[in-house]
């Protein structure tokens, strides 16, 4: 029966060099979908309690979405899951590009790795065979060089995921790279790949992916495409920052329609938000202690959307995407050099967070980090931490190997990033993120280490949208910004399809955002559930931001599988996946209450000036209510045995 | 469901060489066989078989298209294409690619390697916005000698 998924996974035991195929029963897909849902199902059952994330018992899964290859738009995300060495919790990351359909066309919904190989290897898979091959000659090469070599070996149509030096060095902020510089960056899963001595995954599948009703999927895709292609002319990049200024000055907040954000994404990509975000107070400045006033539109003008896209010579689309927010840019000062267009997170993490206004340095660091396979968010967060330690005298010039780590000192920041990649001197201290670095440095530096459960948060300030703080704290993978926020809830417009969840008010006072009422928990839980469904389907969040009626996730899923589930039933699946991930954390000894958001991020003490002046988040209250939404203990966040049994989860 | 090779097969290996997934096994002058787990029903074996020895999943004999130049090829309408790459990544022969076309900086799909195309039509079937049509290429005019 054609159901959109392949019904099989590949399990690779690197210690023994054994590769086996496993058939997954249909009911697993009905309960957990594919993608991260399937990943949670496999990893929860097979990683023994308390396993060392960098040891042989951890399992690393590469997963594709249920909708990938069925003809639905935005379905090109591939996902990677495992126990995170950065947080000790459930870890996952996802990325676009062209890898996902290539994995699925090998005939598998996921490829899982356990054990540790004796020597560096890579896995080659095509439609009919899978074999481990020697990667000794690739070890030490950066991700782009590795991919170029393996594309030649893999043959026409091959796609590659690999690690760079950061993953090899087991840097806890390492990611996994594909398409020559795109990273599944979060959760430090590149270090897991490095610990397994798995340099790369090469896939060259030619199988056909068969949905239940391709005609219906196409019909839905065409109606979605009409919204994507609707694009009015927009003002210039620098003028966009003034929109941010206006939004900051207004005492009221309008419920935001994601279609507006789509206009910006289609024209500029994520960098469209560079200046707006600082202006409205969404982007943290100066290691979260500064404000928009410290890094005003004049200073950030160097990274305004037009300045970034001015270097863009081609826009590229990920698989299945009609929007195309990605791009390739020329590398300043390097003839023939190119880099992926730096994303919003990269620009702000290495820019405003470090008070760095030198755009050239950001382009270079973007390329260096992509090649090394290191998360730009975490790298930027860690550099900002080091700058503050230097400012406070905790780090001195002797410690930094002569680098003068003052705010905005671009050459020094660039040199520091290089040291982190190579694990040289101070770089070795910082290469595992802020939490570990603060432990190594001591002297009270923990107060400047901005992290949630060990992971550096993204460039979205919970003092502006408290929803970000809630999700940083409550998700099974702490510090993630791509699951929920009040802003996302407004954009998803779930109330249009799901009964019983609150409709966003079109216009409201900004103070309302900070009320830790019951409704906020309902909204946050809905976001988590919805994104679990989306991650099971392999959809890109930027598509979902257009709203559930314009990007018909549930209808696509029904057309691909032949199921007749209601949106409410899909959200129940999302809740089941969320519970399973929470149970994964409990199994591995994580106390949900122990996942702390750094005080400064919560507004303790509150900022004295700027867009987020006086704003704080009452996390405790919303978190308890959020846990209650899933039937978990509101005091402890532990799913009780009855709730697990009801969902069919065996512990 | 998969294609099948009947005993009419004379072991010419034409289909073995053309099959994009390596699903057909067979030595020269020996009966060939399709591995059903690898067959993607692209029909290339049927189009090339000189013996009409291939049956599709429903048991219907495939029709050979004797001249390769008469095999239909995809033509992409650049005005409709949304650069989503679904055809490029779905092509079992990897013969499609993207190129700049028109004013914007987006790459539009096109048939980069016409000789590798096996006329399976998956690109046409998969394109969500109906931007691809399979068309028999125009044949070069043949000069007729007048007696």
mmCIF file of N, CA, C and O in Angstrom, chain A residues 372-439:
data_model
loop_
_atom_site.group_PDB
_atom_site.id
_atom_site.type_symbol
_atom_site.label_atom_id
_atom_site.label_comp_id
_atom_site.label_asym_id
_atom_site.label_seq_id
_atom_site.Cartn_x
_atom_site.Cartn_y
_atom_site.Cartn_z
ATOM 1 N N UNK A 372 33.909 24.012 9.252
ATOM 2 C CA UNK A 372 34.321 23.223 10.418
ATOM 3 C C UNK A 372 33.154 22.427 10.987
ATOM 4 O O UNK A 372 33.341 21.493 11.754
ATOM 5 N N UNK A 373 31.933 22.799 10.579
ATOM 6 C CA UNK A 373 30.758 22.125 11.123
ATOM 7 C C UNK A 373 30.507 22.518 12.558
ATOM 8 O O UNK A 373 30.292 21.664 13.419
ATOM 9 N N UNK A 374 30.548 23.815 12.832
ATOM 10 C CA UNK A 374 30.273 24.279 14.193
ATOM 11 C C UNK A 374 29.050 25.194 14.170
ATOM 12 O O UNK A 374 28.897 25.997 13.255
ATOM 13 N N UNK A 375 28.205 25.058 15.185
ATOM 14 C CA UNK A 375 26.972 25.826 15.286
ATOM 15 C C UNK A 375 27.291 27.317 15.431
ATOM 16 O O UNK A 375 27.977 27.715 16.376
ATOM 17 N N UNK A 376 26.790 28.131 14.531
ATOM 18 C CA UNK A 376 27.106 29.559 14.605
ATOM 19 C C UNK A 376 26.410 30.242 15.787
ATOM 20 O O UNK A 376 26.926 31.212 16.331
ATOM 21 N N UNK A 377 25.230 29.720 16.186
ATOM 22 C CA UNK A 377 24.532 30.323 17.332
ATOM 23 C C UNK A 377 25.364 30.107 18.596
ATOM 24 O O UNK A 377 25.676 31.039 19.331
ATOM 25 N N UNK A 378 25.738 28.844 18.820
ATOM 26 C CA UNK A 378 26.498 28.529 20.029
ATOM 27 C C UNK A 378 27.878 29.175 19.990
ATOM 28 O O UNK A 378 28.372 29.653 21.020
ATOM 29 N N UNK A 379 28.502 29.202 18.815
ATOM 30 C CA UNK A 379 29.832 29.809 18.703
ATOM 31 C C UNK A 379 29.739 31.296 19.044
ATOM 32 O O UNK A 379 30.544 31.821 19.817
ATOM 33 N N UNK A 380 28.736 31.982 18.496
ATOM 34 C CA UNK A 380 28.562 33.407 18.778
ATOM 35 C C UNK A 380 28.282 33.651 20.251
ATOM 36 O O UNK A 380 28.839 34.563 20.864
ATOM 37 N N UNK A 381 27.421 32.803 20.827
ATOM 38 C CA UNK A 381 27.093 32.924 22.243
ATOM 39 C C UNK A 381 28.322 32.734 23.116
ATOM 40 O O UNK A 381 28.516 33.442 24.111
ATOM 41 N N UNK A 382 29.179 31.799 22.727
ATOM 42 C CA UNK A 382 30.373 31.520 23.525
ATOM 43 C C UNK A 382 31.400 32.639 23.381
ATOM 44 O O UNK A 382 32.067 33.006 24.357
ATOM 45 N N UNK A 383 31.514 33.193 22.176
ATOM 46 C CA UNK A 383 32.434 34.319 21.978
ATOM 47 C C UNK A 383 31.975 35.504 22.831
ATOM 48 O O UNK A 383 32.778 36.137 23.524
ATOM 49 N N UNK A 384 30.665 35.776 22.817
ATOM 50 C CA UNK A 384 30.132 36.896 23.610
ATOM 51 C C UNK A 384 30.427 36.686 25.099
ATOM 52 O O UNK A 384 30.779 37.631 25.819
ATOM 53 N N UNK A 385 30.303 35.439 25.541
ATOM 54 C CA UNK A 385 30.630 35.098 26.942
ATOM 55 C C UNK A 385 32.108 35.414 27.224
ATOM 56 O O UNK A 385 32.439 36.028 28.248
ATOM 57 N N UNK A 386 32.978 35.033 26.288
ATOM 58 C CA UNK A 386 34.413 35.275 26.471
ATOM 59 C C UNK A 386 34.706 36.775 26.509
ATOM 60 O O UNK A 386 35.528 37.244 27.303
ATOM 61 N N UNK A 387 34.000 37.536 25.663
ATOM 62 C CA UNK A 387 34.212 38.989 25.631
ATOM 63 C C UNK A 387 33.834 39.603 26.977
ATOM 64 O O UNK A 387 34.532 40.477 27.492
ATOM 65 N N UNK A 388 32.733 39.124 27.548
ATOM 66 C CA UNK A 388 32.331 39.689 28.837
ATOM 67 C C UNK A 388 33.311 39.284 29.944
ATOM 68 O O UNK A 388 33.620 40.080 30.835
ATOM 69 N N UNK A 389 33.810 38.044 29.882
ATOM 70 C CA UNK A 389 34.814 37.607 30.865
ATOM 71 C C UNK A 389 36.062 38.485 30.765
ATOM 72 O O UNK A 389 36.678 38.822 31.775
ATOM 73 N N UNK A 390 36.404 38.850 29.544
ATOM 74 C CA UNK A 390 37.590 39.693 29.333
ATOM 75 C C UNK A 390 37.340 41.092 29.894
ATOM 76 O O UNK A 390 38.192 41.684 30.549
ATOM 77 N N UNK A 391 36.114 41.558 29.640
ATOM 78 C CA UNK A 391 35.744 42.889 30.135
ATOM 79 C C UNK A 391 35.822 42.941 31.659
ATOM 80 O O UNK A 391 36.270 43.926 32.251
ATOM 81 N N UNK A 392 35.369 41.834 32.293
ATOM 82 C CA UNK A 392 35.337 41.789 33.756
ATOM 83 C C UNK A 392 36.703 41.420 34.345
ATOM 84 O O UNK A 392 36.839 41.324 35.560
ATOM 85 N N UNK A 393 37.673 41.143 33.502
ATOM 86 C CA UNK A 393 39.011 40.811 33.987
ATOM 87 C C UNK A 393 39.174 39.347 34.385
ATOM 88 O O UNK A 393 40.198 38.940 34.924
ATOM 89 N N UNK A 394 38.150 38.537 34.121
ATOM 90 C CA UNK A 394 38.249 37.104 34.457
ATOM 91 C C UNK A 394 39.185 36.411 33.465
ATOM 92 O O UNK A 394 39.929 35.502 33.812
ATOM 93 N N UNK A 395 39.119 36.848 32.222
ATOM 94 C CA UNK A 395 40.099 36.392 31.226
ATOM 95 C C UNK A 395 41.048 37.561 30.949
ATOM 96 O O UNK A 395 40.612 38.703 30.828
ATOM 97 N N UNK A 396 42.320 37.245 30.859
ATOM 98 C CA UNK A 396 43.292 38.300 30.561
ATOM 99 C C UNK A 396 43.990 37.999 29.247
ATOM 100 O O UNK A 396 43.786 36.932 28.659
ATOM 101 N N UNK A 397 44.822 38.933 28.831
ATOM 102 C CA UNK A 397 45.534 38.755 27.575
ATOM 103 C C UNK A 397 46.420 37.504 27.616
ATOM 104 O O UNK A 397 46.625 36.846 26.597
ATOM 105 N N UNK A 398 46.917 37.168 28.797
ATOM 106 C CA UNK A 398 47.727 35.952 28.927
ATOM 107 C C UNK A 398 46.883 34.714 28.636
ATOM 108 O O UNK A 398 47.328 33.773 27.989
ATOM 109 N N UNK A 399 45.650 34.737 29.141
ATOM 110 C CA UNK A 399 44.756 33.578 28.926
ATOM 111 C C UNK A 399 44.375 33.432 27.459
ATOM 112 O O UNK A 399 44.189 32.325 26.964
ATOM 113 N N UNK A 400 44.219 34.565 26.784
ATOM 114 C CA UNK A 400 43.679 34.517 25.417
ATOM 115 C C UNK A 400 44.772 34.380 24.355
ATOM 116 O O UNK A 400 44.471 34.425 23.165
ATOM 117 N N UNK A 401 45.987 34.221 24.779
ATOM 118 C CA UNK A 401 47.084 34.086 23.808
ATOM 119 C C UNK A 401 47.349 35.395 23.093
ATOM 120 O O UNK A 401 47.664 35.397 21.897
ATOM 121 N N UNK A 402 47.148 36.505 23.791
ATOM 122 C CA UNK A 402 47.469 37.810 23.213
ATOM 123 C C UNK A 402 46.303 38.488 22.522
ATOM 124 O O UNK A 402 46.427 39.614 22.046
ATOM 125 N N UNK A 403 45.157 37.822 22.480
ATOM 126 C CA UNK A 403 43.998 38.437 21.810
ATOM 127 C C UNK A 403 43.345 39.463 22.731
ATOM 128 O O UNK A 403 43.095 39.193 23.903
ATOM 129 N N UNK A 404 43.079 40.605 22.152
ATOM 130 C CA UNK A 404 42.413 41.642 22.923
ATOM 131 C C UNK A 404 40.906 41.507 22.705
ATOM 132 O O UNK A 404 40.358 42.008 21.714
ATOM 133 N N UNK A 405 40.266 40.818 23.624
ATOM 134 C CA UNK A 405 38.853 40.482 23.422
ATOM 135 C C UNK A 405 37.932 41.596 23.918
ATOM 136 O O UNK A 405 37.166 41.418 24.860
ATOM 137 N N UNK A 406 37.999 42.718 23.240
ATOM 138 C CA UNK A 406 37.095 43.812 23.601
ATOM 139 C C UNK A 406 35.852 43.724 22.716
ATOM 140 O O UNK A 406 35.895 43.144 21.620
ATOM 141 N N UNK A 407 34.771 44.308 23.189
ATOM 142 C CA UNK A 407 33.511 44.258 22.429
ATOM 143 C C UNK A 407 33.721 44.807 21.016
ATOM 144 O O UNK A 407 34.283 45.881 20.848
ATOM 145 N N UNK A 408 33.281 44.042 20.032
ATOM 146 C CA UNK A 408 33.308 44.529 18.656
ATOM 147 C C UNK A 408 34.670 44.490 17.986
ATOM 148 O O UNK A 408 34.801 44.971 16.850
ATOM 149 N N UNK A 409 35.669 43.923 18.644
ATOM 150 C CA UNK A 409 36.997 43.840 18.024
ATOM 151 C C UNK A 409 37.007 42.692 17.007
ATOM 152 O O UNK A 409 37.326 41.543 17.332
ATOM 153 N N UNK A 410 36.621 43.022 15.766
ATOM 154 C CA UNK A 410 36.375 41.982 14.759
ATOM 155 C C UNK A 410 37.578 41.066 14.506
ATOM 156 O O UNK A 410 37.418 39.840 14.480
ATOM 157 N N UNK A 411 38.812 41.616 14.317
ATOM 158 C CA UNK A 411 39.936 40.700 14.051
ATOM 159 C C UNK A 411 40.165 39.724 15.213
ATOM 160 O O UNK A 411 40.461 38.544 14.992
ATOM 161 N N UNK A 412 39.985 40.208 16.448
ATOM 162 C CA UNK A 412 40.190 39.327 17.602
ATOM 163 C C UNK A 412 39.098 38.267 17.685
ATOM 164 O O UNK A 412 39.365 37.103 17.996
ATOM 165 N N UNK A 413 37.863 38.658 17.362
ATOM 166 C CA UNK A 413 36.742 37.699 17.402
ATOM 167 C C UNK A 413 36.967 36.614 16.356
ATOM 168 O O UNK A 413 36.791 35.418 16.612
ATOM 169 N N UNK A 414 37.420 37.051 15.176
ATOM 170 C CA UNK A 414 37.682 36.089 14.101
ATOM 171 C C UNK A 414 38.792 35.123 14.500
ATOM 172 O O UNK A 414 38.686 33.900 14.300
ATOM 173 N N UNK A 415 39.840 35.664 15.118
ATOM 174 C CA UNK A 415 40.950 34.812 15.547
ATOM 175 C C UNK A 415 40.504 33.845 16.637
ATOM 176 O O UNK A 415 40.935 32.683 16.672
ATOM 177 N N UNK A 416 39.595 34.318 17.503
ATOM 178 C CA UNK A 416 39.098 33.455 18.583
ATOM 179 C C UNK A 416 38.279 32.287 18.019
ATOM 180 O O UNK A 416 38.413 31.144 18.463
ATOM 181 N N UNK A 417 37.435 32.606 17.023
ATOM 182 C CA UNK A 417 36.629 31.547 16.391
ATOM 183 C C UNK A 417 37.553 30.498 15.755
ATOM 184 O O UNK A 417 37.327 29.286 15.863
ATOM 185 N N UNK A 418 38.616 30.979 15.136
ATOM 186 C CA UNK A 418 39.574 30.057 14.519
ATOM 187 C C UNK A 418 40.202 29.143 15.580
ATOM 188 O O UNK A 418 40.358 27.941 15.369
ATOM 189 N N UNK A 419 40.533 29.732 16.715
ATOM 190 C CA UNK A 419 41.120 28.941 17.812
ATOM 191 C C UNK A 419 40.118 27.921 18.337
ATOM 192 O O UNK A 419 40.476 26.798 18.693
ATOM 193 N N UNK A 420 38.831 28.318 18.401
ATOM 194 C CA UNK A 420 37.802 27.385 18.886
ATOM 195 C C UNK A 420 37.676 26.194 17.947
ATOM 196 O O UNK A 420 37.522 25.053 18.375
ATOM 197 N N UNK A 421 37.740 26.475 16.655
ATOM 198 C CA UNK A 421 37.634 25.387 15.680
ATOM 199 C C UNK A 421 38.808 24.421 15.834
ATOM 200 O O UNK A 421 38.643 23.207 15.817
ATOM 201 N N UNK A 422 39.995 24.993 16.021
ATOM 202 C CA UNK A 422 41.194 24.146 16.120
ATOM 203 C C UNK A 422 41.444 23.621 17.535
ATOM 204 O O UNK A 422 42.380 22.869 17.749
ATOM 205 N N UNK A 423 40.673 24.089 18.488
ATOM 206 C CA UNK A 423 40.872 23.755 19.908
ATOM 207 C C UNK A 423 42.277 24.139 20.361
ATOM 208 O O UNK A 423 42.987 23.350 20.977
ATOM 209 N N UNK A 424 42.651 25.359 20.037
ATOM 210 C CA UNK A 424 43.983 25.850 20.393
ATOM 211 C C UNK A 424 43.877 26.789 21.588
ATOM 212 O O UNK A 424 43.067 27.728 21.563
ATOM 213 N N UNK A 425 44.656 26.609 22.621
ATOM 214 C CA UNK A 425 44.718 27.538 23.746
ATOM 215 C C UNK A 425 43.352 27.852 24.319
ATOM 216 O O UNK A 425 42.588 26.958 24.701
ATOM 217 N N UNK A 426 42.990 29.126 24.352
ATOM 218 C CA UNK A 426 41.698 29.551 24.886
ATOM 219 C C UNK A 426 40.548 28.922 24.077
ATOM 220 O O UNK A 426 39.463 28.671 24.604
ATOM 221 N N UNK A 427 40.821 28.660 22.819
ATOM 222 C CA UNK A 427 39.817 28.030 21.949
ATOM 223 C C UNK A 427 39.406 26.667 22.475
ATOM 224 O O UNK A 427 38.239 26.260 22.363
ATOM 225 N N UNK A 428 40.332 25.944 23.077
ATOM 226 C CA UNK A 428 40.025 24.631 23.635
ATOM 227 C C UNK A 428 39.085 24.765 24.837
ATOM 228 O O UNK A 428 38.197 23.942 25.045
ATOM 229 N N UNK A 429 39.285 25.839 25.598
ATOM 230 C CA UNK A 429 38.427 26.080 26.767
ATOM 231 C C UNK A 429 36.991 26.382 26.319
ATOM 232 O O UNK A 429 36.023 25.972 26.956
ATOM 233 N N UNK A 430 36.875 27.089 25.179
ATOM 234 C CA UNK A 430 35.564 27.589 24.748
ATOM 235 C C UNK A 430 34.844 26.672 23.758
ATOM 236 O O UNK A 430 33.669 26.886 23.466
ATOM 237 N N UNK A 431 35.538 25.660 23.241
ATOM 238 C CA UNK A 431 34.976 24.887 22.117
ATOM 239 C C UNK A 431 33.769 24.034 22.485
ATOM 240 O O UNK A 431 33.134 23.452 21.602
ATOM 241 N N UNK A 432 33.443 23.944 23.770
ATOM 242 C CA UNK A 432 32.309 23.110 24.165
ATOM 243 C C UNK A 432 31.117 23.917 24.658
ATOM 244 O O UNK A 432 30.248 23.393 25.356
ATOM 245 N N UNK A 433 31.102 25.195 24.319
ATOM 246 C CA UNK A 433 29.964 26.025 24.698
ATOM 247 C C UNK A 433 30.175 26.732 26.029
ATOM 248 O O UNK A 433 31.142 26.468 26.755
ATOM 249 N N UNK A 434 29.218 27.620 26.356
ATOM 250 C CA UNK A 434 29.400 28.501 27.509
ATOM 251 C C UNK A 434 29.360 27.780 28.853
ATOM 252 O O UNK A 434 30.107 28.108 29.765
ATOM 253 N N UNK A 435 28.493 26.771 28.974
ATOM 254 C CA UNK A 435 28.327 26.120 30.281
ATOM 255 C C UNK A 435 29.633 25.425 30.694
ATOM 256 O O UNK A 435 30.129 25.609 31.808
ATOM 257 N N UNK A 436 30.199 24.668 29.772
ATOM 258 C CA UNK A 436 31.446 23.948 30.054
ATOM 259 C C UNK A 436 32.586 24.951 30.232
ATOM 260 O O UNK A 436 33.423 24.814 31.130
ATOM 261 N N UNK A 437 32.587 25.985 29.383
ATOM 262 C CA UNK A 437 33.653 26.992 29.471
ATOM 263 C C UNK A 437 33.628 27.681 30.838
ATOM 264 O O UNK A 437 34.671 27.884 31.463
ATOM 265 N N UNK A 438 32.419 28.020 31.321
ATOM 266 C CA UNK A 438 32.304 28.696 32.620
ATOM 267 C C UNK A 438 32.808 27.781 33.734
ATOM 268 O O UNK A 438 33.423 28.240 34.701
ATOM 269 N N UNK A 439 32.533 26.480 33.595
ATOM 270 C CA UNK A 439 33.015 25.525 34.605
ATOM 271 C C UNK A 439 34.543 25.483 34.593
ATOM 272 O O UNK A 439 35.189 25.413 35.618
#
